[in-house]
CSV table of C-alpha atoms in Angstrom, one decimal:
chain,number,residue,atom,x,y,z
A,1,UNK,CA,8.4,-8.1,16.0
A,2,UNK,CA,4.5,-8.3,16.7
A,3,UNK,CA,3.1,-10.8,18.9
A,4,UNK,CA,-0.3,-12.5,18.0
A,5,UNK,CA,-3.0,-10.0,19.9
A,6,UNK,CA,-5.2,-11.9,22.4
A,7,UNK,CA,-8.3,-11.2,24.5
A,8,UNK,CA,-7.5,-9.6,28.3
A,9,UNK,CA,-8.9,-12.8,29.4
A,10,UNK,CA,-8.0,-15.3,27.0
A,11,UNK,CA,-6.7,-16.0,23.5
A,12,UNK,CA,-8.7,-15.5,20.3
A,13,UNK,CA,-11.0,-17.7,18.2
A,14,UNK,CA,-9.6,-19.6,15.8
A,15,UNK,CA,-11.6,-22.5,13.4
A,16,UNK,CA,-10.3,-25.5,13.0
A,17,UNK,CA,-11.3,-26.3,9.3
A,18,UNK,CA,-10.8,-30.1,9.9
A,19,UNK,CA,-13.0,-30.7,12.9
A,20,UNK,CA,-15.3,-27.9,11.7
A,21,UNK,CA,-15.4,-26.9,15.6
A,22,UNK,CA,-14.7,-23.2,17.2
A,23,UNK,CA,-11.3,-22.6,18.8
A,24,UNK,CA,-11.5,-20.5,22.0
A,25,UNK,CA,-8.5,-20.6,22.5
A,26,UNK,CA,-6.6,-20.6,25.9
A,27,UNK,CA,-9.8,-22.2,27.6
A,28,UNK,CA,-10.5,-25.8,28.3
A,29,UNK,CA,-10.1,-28.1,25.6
A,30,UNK,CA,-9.1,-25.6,23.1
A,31,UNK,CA,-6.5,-27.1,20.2
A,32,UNK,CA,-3.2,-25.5,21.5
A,33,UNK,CA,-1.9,-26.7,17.8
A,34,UNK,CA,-4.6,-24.2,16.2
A,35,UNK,CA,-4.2,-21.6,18.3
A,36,UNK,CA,-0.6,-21.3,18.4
A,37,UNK,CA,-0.6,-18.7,15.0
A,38,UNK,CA,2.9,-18.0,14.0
A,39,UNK,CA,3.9,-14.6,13.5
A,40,UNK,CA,7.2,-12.9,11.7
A,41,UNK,CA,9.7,-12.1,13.1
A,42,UNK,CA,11.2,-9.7,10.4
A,43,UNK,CA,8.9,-7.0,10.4
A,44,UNK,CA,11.6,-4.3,11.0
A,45,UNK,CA,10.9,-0.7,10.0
A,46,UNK,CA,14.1,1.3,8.0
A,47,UNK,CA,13.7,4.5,6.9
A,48,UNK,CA,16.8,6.4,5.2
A,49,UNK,CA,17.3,9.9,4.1
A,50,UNK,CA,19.5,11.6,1.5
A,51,UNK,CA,20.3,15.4,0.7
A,52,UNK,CA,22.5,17.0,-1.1
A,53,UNK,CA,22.9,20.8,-2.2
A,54,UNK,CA,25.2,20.8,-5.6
A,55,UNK,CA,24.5,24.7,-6.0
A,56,UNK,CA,23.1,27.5,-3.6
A,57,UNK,CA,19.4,26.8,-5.1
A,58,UNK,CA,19.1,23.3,-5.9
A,59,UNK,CA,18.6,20.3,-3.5
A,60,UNK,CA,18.4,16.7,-4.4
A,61,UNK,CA,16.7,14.4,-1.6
A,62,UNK,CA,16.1,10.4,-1.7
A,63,UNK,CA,14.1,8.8,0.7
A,64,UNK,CA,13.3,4.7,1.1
A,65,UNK,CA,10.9,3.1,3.8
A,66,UNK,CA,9.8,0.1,4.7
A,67,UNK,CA,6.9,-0.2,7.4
A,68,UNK,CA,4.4,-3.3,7.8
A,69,UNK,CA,0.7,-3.4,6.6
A,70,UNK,CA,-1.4,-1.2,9.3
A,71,UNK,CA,-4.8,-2.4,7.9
A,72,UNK,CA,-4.3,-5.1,10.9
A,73,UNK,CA,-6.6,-8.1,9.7
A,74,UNK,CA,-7.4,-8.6,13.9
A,75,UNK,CA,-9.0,-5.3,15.3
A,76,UNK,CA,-10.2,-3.8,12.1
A,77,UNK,CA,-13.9,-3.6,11.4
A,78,UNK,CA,-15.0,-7.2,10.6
A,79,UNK,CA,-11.9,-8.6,11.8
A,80,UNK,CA,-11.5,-11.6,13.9
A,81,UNK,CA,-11.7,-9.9,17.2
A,82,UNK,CA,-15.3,-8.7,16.0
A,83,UNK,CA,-16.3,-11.6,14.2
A,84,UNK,CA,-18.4,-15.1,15.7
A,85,UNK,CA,-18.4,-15.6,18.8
A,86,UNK,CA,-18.1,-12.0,20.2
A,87,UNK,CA,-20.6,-10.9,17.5
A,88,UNK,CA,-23.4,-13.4,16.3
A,89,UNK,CA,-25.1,-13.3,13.0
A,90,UNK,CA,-27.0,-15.6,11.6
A,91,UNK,CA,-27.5,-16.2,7.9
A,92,UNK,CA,-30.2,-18.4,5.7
A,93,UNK,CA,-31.4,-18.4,2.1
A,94,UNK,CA,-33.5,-20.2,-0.1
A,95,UNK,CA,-32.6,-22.4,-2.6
A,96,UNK,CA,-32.4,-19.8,-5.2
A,97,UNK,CA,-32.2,-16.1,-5.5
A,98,UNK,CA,-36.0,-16.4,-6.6
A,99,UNK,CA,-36.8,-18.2,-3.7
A,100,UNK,CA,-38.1,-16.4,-0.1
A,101,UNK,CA,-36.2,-18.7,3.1
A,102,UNK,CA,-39.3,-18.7,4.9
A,103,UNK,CA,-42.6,-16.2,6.0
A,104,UNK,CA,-43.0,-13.8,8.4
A,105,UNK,CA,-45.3,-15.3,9.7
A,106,UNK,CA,-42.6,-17.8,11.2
A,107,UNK,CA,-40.3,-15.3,12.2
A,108,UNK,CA,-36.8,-15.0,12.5
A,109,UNK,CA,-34.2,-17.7,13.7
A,110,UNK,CA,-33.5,-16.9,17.5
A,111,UNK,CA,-29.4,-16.1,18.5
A,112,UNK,CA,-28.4,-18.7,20.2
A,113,UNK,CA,-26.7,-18.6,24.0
A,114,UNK,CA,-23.0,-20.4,23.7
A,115,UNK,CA,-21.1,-21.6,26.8
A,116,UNK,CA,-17.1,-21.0,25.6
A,117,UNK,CA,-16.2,-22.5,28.5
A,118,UNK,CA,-15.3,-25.8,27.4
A,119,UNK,CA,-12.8,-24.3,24.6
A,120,UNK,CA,-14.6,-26.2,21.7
A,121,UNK,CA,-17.9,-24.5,20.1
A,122,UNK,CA,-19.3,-25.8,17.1
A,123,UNK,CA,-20.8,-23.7,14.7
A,124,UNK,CA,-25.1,-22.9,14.8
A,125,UNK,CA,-27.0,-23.3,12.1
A,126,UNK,CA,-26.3,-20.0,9.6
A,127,UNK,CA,-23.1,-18.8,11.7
A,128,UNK,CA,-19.9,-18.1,9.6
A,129,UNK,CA,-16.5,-17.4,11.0
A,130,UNK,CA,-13.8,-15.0,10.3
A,131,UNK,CA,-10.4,-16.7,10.8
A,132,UNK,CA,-6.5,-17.4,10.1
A,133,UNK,CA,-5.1,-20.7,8.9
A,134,UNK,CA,-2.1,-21.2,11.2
A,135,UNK,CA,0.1,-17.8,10.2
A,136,UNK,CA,-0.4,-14.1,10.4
A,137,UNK,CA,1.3,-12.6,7.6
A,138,UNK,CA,0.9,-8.7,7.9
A,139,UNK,CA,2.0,-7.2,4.4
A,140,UNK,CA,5.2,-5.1,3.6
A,141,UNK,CA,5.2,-1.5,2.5
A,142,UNK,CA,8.6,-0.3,0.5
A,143,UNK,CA,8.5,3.1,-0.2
A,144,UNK,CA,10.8,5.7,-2.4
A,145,UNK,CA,11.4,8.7,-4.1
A,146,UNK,CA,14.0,10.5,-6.0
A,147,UNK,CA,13.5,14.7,-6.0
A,148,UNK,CA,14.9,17.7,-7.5
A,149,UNK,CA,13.6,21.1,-6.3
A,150,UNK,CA,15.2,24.3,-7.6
A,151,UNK,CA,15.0,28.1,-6.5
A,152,UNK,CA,13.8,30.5,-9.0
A,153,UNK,CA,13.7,34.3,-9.2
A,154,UNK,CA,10.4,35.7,-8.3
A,155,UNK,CA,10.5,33.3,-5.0
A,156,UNK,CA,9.7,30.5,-7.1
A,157,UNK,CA,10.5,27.1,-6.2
A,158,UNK,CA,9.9,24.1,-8.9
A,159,UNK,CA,10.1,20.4,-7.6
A,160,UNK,CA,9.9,17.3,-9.6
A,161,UNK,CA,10.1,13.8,-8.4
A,162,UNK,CA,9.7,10.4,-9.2
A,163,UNK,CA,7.5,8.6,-5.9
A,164,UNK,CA,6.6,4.7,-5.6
A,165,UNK,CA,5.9,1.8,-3.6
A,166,UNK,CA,5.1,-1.6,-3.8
A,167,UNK,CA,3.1,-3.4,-1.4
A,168,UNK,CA,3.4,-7.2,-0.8
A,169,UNK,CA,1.8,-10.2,0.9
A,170,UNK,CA,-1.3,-7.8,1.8
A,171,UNK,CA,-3.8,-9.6,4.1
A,172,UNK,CA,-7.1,-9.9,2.3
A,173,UNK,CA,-10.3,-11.5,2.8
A,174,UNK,CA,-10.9,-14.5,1.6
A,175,UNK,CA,-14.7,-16.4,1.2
A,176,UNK,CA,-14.1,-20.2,1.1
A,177,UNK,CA,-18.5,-20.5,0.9
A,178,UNK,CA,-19.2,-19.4,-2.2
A,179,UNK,CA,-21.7,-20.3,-4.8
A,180,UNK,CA,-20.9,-21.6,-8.1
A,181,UNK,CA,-22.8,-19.6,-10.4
A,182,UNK,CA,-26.0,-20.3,-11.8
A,183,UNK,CA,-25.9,-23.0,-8.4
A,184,UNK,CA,-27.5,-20.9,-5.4
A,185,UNK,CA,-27.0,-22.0,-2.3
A,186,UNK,CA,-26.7,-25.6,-3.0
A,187,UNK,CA,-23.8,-25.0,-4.5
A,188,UNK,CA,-22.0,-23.4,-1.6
A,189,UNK,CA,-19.4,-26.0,-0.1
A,190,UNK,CA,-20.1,-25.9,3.8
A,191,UNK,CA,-24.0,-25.7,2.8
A,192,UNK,CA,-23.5,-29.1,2.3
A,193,UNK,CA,-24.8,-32.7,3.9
A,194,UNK,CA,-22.9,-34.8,6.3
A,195,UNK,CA,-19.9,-32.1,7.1
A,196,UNK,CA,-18.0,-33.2,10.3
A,197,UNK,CA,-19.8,-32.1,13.6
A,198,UNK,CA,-22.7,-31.4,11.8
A,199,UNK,CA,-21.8,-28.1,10.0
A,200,UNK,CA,-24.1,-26.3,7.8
A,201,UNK,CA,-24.2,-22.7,6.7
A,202,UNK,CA,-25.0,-20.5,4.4
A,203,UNK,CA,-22.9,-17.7,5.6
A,204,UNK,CA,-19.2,-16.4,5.1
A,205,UNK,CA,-16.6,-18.8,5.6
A,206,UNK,CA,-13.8,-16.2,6.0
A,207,UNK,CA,-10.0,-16.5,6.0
A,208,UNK,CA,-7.4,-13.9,5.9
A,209,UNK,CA,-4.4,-14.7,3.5
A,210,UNK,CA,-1.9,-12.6,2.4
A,211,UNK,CA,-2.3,-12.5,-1.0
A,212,UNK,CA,-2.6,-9.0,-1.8
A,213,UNK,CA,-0.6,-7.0,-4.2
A,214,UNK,CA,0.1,-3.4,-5.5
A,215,UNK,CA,2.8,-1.9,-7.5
A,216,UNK,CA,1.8,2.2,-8.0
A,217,UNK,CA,4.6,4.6,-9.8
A,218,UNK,CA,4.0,8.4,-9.8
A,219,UNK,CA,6.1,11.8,-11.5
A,220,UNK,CA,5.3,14.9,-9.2
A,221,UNK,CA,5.9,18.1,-10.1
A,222,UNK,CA,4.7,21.4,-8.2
A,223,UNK,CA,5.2,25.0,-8.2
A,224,UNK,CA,5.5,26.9,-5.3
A,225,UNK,CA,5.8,30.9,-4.6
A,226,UNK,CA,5.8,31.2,-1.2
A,227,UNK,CA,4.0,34.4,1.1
A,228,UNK,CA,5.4,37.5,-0.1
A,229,UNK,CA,3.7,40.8,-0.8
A,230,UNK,CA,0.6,39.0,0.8
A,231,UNK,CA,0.5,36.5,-2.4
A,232,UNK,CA,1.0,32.8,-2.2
A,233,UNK,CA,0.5,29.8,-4.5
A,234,UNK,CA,1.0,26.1,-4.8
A,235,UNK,CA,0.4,24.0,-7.8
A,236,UNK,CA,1.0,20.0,-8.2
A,237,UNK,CA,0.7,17.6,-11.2
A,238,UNK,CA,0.4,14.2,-10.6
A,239,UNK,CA,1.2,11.4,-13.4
A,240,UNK,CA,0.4,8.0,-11.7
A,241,UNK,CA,0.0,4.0,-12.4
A,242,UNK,CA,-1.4,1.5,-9.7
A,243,UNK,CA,-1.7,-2.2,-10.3
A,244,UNK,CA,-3.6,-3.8,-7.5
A,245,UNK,CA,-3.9,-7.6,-8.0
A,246,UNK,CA,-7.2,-7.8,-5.4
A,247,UNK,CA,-9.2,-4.9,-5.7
A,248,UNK,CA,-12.4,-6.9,-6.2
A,249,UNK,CA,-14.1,-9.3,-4.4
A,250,UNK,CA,-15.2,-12.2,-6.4
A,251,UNK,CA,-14.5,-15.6,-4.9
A,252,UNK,CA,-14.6,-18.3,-7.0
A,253,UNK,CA,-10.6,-19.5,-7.7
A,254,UNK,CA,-10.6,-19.4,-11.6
A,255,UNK,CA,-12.1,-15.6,-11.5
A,256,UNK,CA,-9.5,-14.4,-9.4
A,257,UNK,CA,-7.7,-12.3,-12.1
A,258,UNK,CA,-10.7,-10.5,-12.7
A,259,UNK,CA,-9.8,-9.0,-9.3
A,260,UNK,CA,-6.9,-7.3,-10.6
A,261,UNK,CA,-7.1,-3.5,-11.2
A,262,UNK,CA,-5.1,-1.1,-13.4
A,263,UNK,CA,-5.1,2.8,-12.7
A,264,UNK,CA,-4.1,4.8,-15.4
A,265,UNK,CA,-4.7,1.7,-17.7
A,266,UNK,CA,-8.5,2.8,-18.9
A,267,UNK,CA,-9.9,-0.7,-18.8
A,268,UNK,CA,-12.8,-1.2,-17.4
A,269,UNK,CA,-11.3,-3.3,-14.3
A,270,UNK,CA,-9.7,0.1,-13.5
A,271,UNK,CA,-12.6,1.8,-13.6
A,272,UNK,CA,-14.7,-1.2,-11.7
A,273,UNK,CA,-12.0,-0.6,-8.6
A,274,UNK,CA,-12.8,3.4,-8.7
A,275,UNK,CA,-8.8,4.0,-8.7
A,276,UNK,CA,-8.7,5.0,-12.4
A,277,UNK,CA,-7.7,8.8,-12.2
A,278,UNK,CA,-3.9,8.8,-13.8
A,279,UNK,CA,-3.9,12.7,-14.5
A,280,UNK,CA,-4.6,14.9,-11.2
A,281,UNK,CA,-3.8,18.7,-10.7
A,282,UNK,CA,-4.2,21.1,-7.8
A,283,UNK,CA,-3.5,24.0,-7.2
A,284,UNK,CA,-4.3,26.8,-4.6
A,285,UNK,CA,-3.9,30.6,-3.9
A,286,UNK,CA,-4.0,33.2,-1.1
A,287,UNK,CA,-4.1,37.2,-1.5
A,288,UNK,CA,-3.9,38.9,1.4
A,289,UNK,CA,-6.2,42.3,1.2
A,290,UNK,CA,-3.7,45.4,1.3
A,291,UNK,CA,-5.8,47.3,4.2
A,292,UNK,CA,-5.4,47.7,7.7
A,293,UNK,CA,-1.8,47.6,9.9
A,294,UNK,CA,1.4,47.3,8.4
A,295,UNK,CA,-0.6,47.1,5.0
A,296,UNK,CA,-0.2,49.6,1.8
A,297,UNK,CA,-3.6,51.3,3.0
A,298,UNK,CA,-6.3,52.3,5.9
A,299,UNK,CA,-2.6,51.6,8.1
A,300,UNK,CA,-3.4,54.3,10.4
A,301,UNK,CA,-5.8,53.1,12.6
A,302,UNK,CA,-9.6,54.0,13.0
A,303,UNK,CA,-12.9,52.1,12.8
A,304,UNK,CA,-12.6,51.6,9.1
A,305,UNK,CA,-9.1,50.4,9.1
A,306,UNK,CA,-10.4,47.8,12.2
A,307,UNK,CA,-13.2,47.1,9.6
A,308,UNK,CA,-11.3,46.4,6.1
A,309,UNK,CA,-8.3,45.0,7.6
A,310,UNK,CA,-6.7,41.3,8.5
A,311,UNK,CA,-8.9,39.7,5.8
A,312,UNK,CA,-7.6,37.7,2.8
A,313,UNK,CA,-8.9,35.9,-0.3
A,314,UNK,CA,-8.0,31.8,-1.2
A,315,UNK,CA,-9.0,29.5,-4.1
A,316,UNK,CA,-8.4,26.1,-4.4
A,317,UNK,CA,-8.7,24.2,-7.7
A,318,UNK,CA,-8.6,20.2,-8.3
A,319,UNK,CA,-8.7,18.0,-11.7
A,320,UNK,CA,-8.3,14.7,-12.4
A,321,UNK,CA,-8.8,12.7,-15.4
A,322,UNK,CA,-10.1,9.2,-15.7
A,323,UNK,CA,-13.2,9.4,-13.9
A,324,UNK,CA,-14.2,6.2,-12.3
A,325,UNK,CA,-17.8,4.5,-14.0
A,326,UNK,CA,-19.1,0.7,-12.9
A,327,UNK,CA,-21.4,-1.0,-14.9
A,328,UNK,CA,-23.0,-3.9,-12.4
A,329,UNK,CA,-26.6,-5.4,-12.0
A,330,UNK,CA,-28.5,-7.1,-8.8
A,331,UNK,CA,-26.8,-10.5,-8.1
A,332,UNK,CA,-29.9,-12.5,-8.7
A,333,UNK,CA,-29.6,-14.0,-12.0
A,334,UNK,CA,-25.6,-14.6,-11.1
A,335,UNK,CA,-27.0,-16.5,-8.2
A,336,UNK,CA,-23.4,-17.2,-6.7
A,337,UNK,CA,-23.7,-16.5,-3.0
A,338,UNK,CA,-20.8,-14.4,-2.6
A,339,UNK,CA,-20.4,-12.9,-5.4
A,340,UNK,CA,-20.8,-9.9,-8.1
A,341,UNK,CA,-22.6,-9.4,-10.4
A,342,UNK,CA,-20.7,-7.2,-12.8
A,343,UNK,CA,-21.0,-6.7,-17.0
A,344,UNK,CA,-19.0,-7.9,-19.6
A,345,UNK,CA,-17.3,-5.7,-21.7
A,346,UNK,CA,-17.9,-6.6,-25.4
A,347,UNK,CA,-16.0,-4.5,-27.5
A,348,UNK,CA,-12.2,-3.6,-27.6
A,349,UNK,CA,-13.1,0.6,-27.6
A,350,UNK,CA,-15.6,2.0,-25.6
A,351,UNK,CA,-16.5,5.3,-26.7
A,352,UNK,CA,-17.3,8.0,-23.8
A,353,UNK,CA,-19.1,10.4,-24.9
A,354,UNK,CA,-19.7,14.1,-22.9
């Protein structure tokens, strides 16, 4: 169980989307019926172990978790504890993407002083919020694997193993002000005329729901000869396929599936999320030099033996297929306010050439 995380004076900030009015809560006039944010109560944490040893140089383990989302939507940077009030920012924009907001010869809008002390604050001109609509829902995390790992002569050890985990109700962002495209800023929804308590902005309207998704499903195998002889390696393949459903961040509703991103799947969506690398190998060695004490030479002391010996060579080596590449342009001819602008892919094979 994780209670809601408050201020050491006070609570936090919520927005009341129907009032368009600022939360403080746990001051003055503050909506006890927007503040109170519901929490779970199930968020317990198992984690179980198997192993069994059929011979003298195999072992089979199994191993499940469950743990709850640690990208906490509150403290994390541009959460709600850093967002309006504590920090102020102030947004405008013109009409257009083609249009300048002002001169600068009339400056810049000044930040406005607030007085929370009344519990109620409404929103200035160009301020957006970062908020939660009356739950917290911190994600789950289930975790498992399945592995075999057998001795072999030559103090070799191979180890294969089936790893995966599936993430659910992950806490995203979420941008209720954005532009239709081809609209600007007129377009945005809380940029809009005769809003309740006067509300107009051009800025992120930001909610945190837990609509985030991933499903990812690996085979691992490695080799392993451990230090002997002052010669040591390790090598690992990994064969892996991720499905995130909201790895992008476009927020108009009917592009929401564009969000979704496939590792291992070679679309372009994979690639646009820079998880697209289904094939990696590494693989590392150490060779320790045979000179100085308790080595095969200069092992009798003297300035060269102090020289020559305690020294060792390594190597590291990494691959990986499936190299990520994004094709996306300025924002300006989009004109969506929150939004990307990102190409269309127009044939069904892309060749890659190099």
């Amino acid at each position: 169980y994780y209670p809601f995380p408050t201020r050491t004076d006070r609570g936090l900030e919520m927005f009341d989307f129907t009032t368009n009015l600022l939360q403080v809560c746990g001051l003055g006039a503050a909506n006890p019926q927007v503040c109170n944010i519901k929490v779970q109560k199930d968020l317990f944490t198992p984690r179980l172990g198997w192993a069994y040893r059929p011979t003298d140089d195999t072992v089979i383990r199994l191993g499940f978790s469950r743990n709850p989302q640690s990208d906490n939507a509150i403290t994390r940077v541009g959460g709600i504890a850093q967002a309006f009030p504590q920090i102020i920012a102030i947004t405008q924009a013109g009409p257009n993407t083609f249009t300048p907001v002002g001169s600068l010869s009339e400056g810049v809008p000044l930040v406005p002083e607030l007085d929370l002390s009344s519990g109620v604050v409404r929103l200035p001109a160009g301020a957006g919020v970062t908020t939660l609509e009356g739950e917290f829902v911190r994600g789950t995390i289930t975790s498992w694997n399945a592995t075999v790992q057998k001795l072999l002569p030559h103090s070799l050890s191979v180890q294969v193993g089936y790893v995966a985990n599936r993430q659910e109700d992950i806490t995203r962002p979420i941008n209720l002000n954005y532009g239709q495209i081809g609209g600007g800023a007129a377009s945005q929804p809380f940029n809009q005329a005769g809003l309740a308590n006067g509300l107009r902005t051009t800025a992120a309207m930001t909610v945190f729901r837990p609509v985030g998704k991933v499903k990812y499903d690996s085979l691992q195998l490695s080799v392993t000869r451990r230090l002997i002889n002052g010669f040591q390696f390790t090598s690992a393949y990994t064969y892996s396929r991720a499905i995130d459903w909201w790895a992008g961040n476009i927020a108009i509703p009917e592009y929401y599936h564009l969000n979704k991103a496939t590792q291992g799947g070679g679309s372009f969506q994979a690639a646009r999320a820079g998880t697209s690398t289904p094939h990696k190998v590494d693989a590392s060695v150490i060779y320790q030099l045979p000179f100085g004490a308790q080595r095969r030479f200069l092992n009798s002391g003297g300035a060269l033996a102090a020289v020559a010996g305690g020294w060792q060579l390594s190597s590291t080596f990494t691959a990986y297929s499936g190299a990520p590449f994004t094709v996306t342009s300025s924002a300006t001819s989009l004109n969506a306010p929150g939004n990307t602008q990102l190409a269309d892919q127009v044939k069904d094979k892309v060749e890659i050439y190099g």
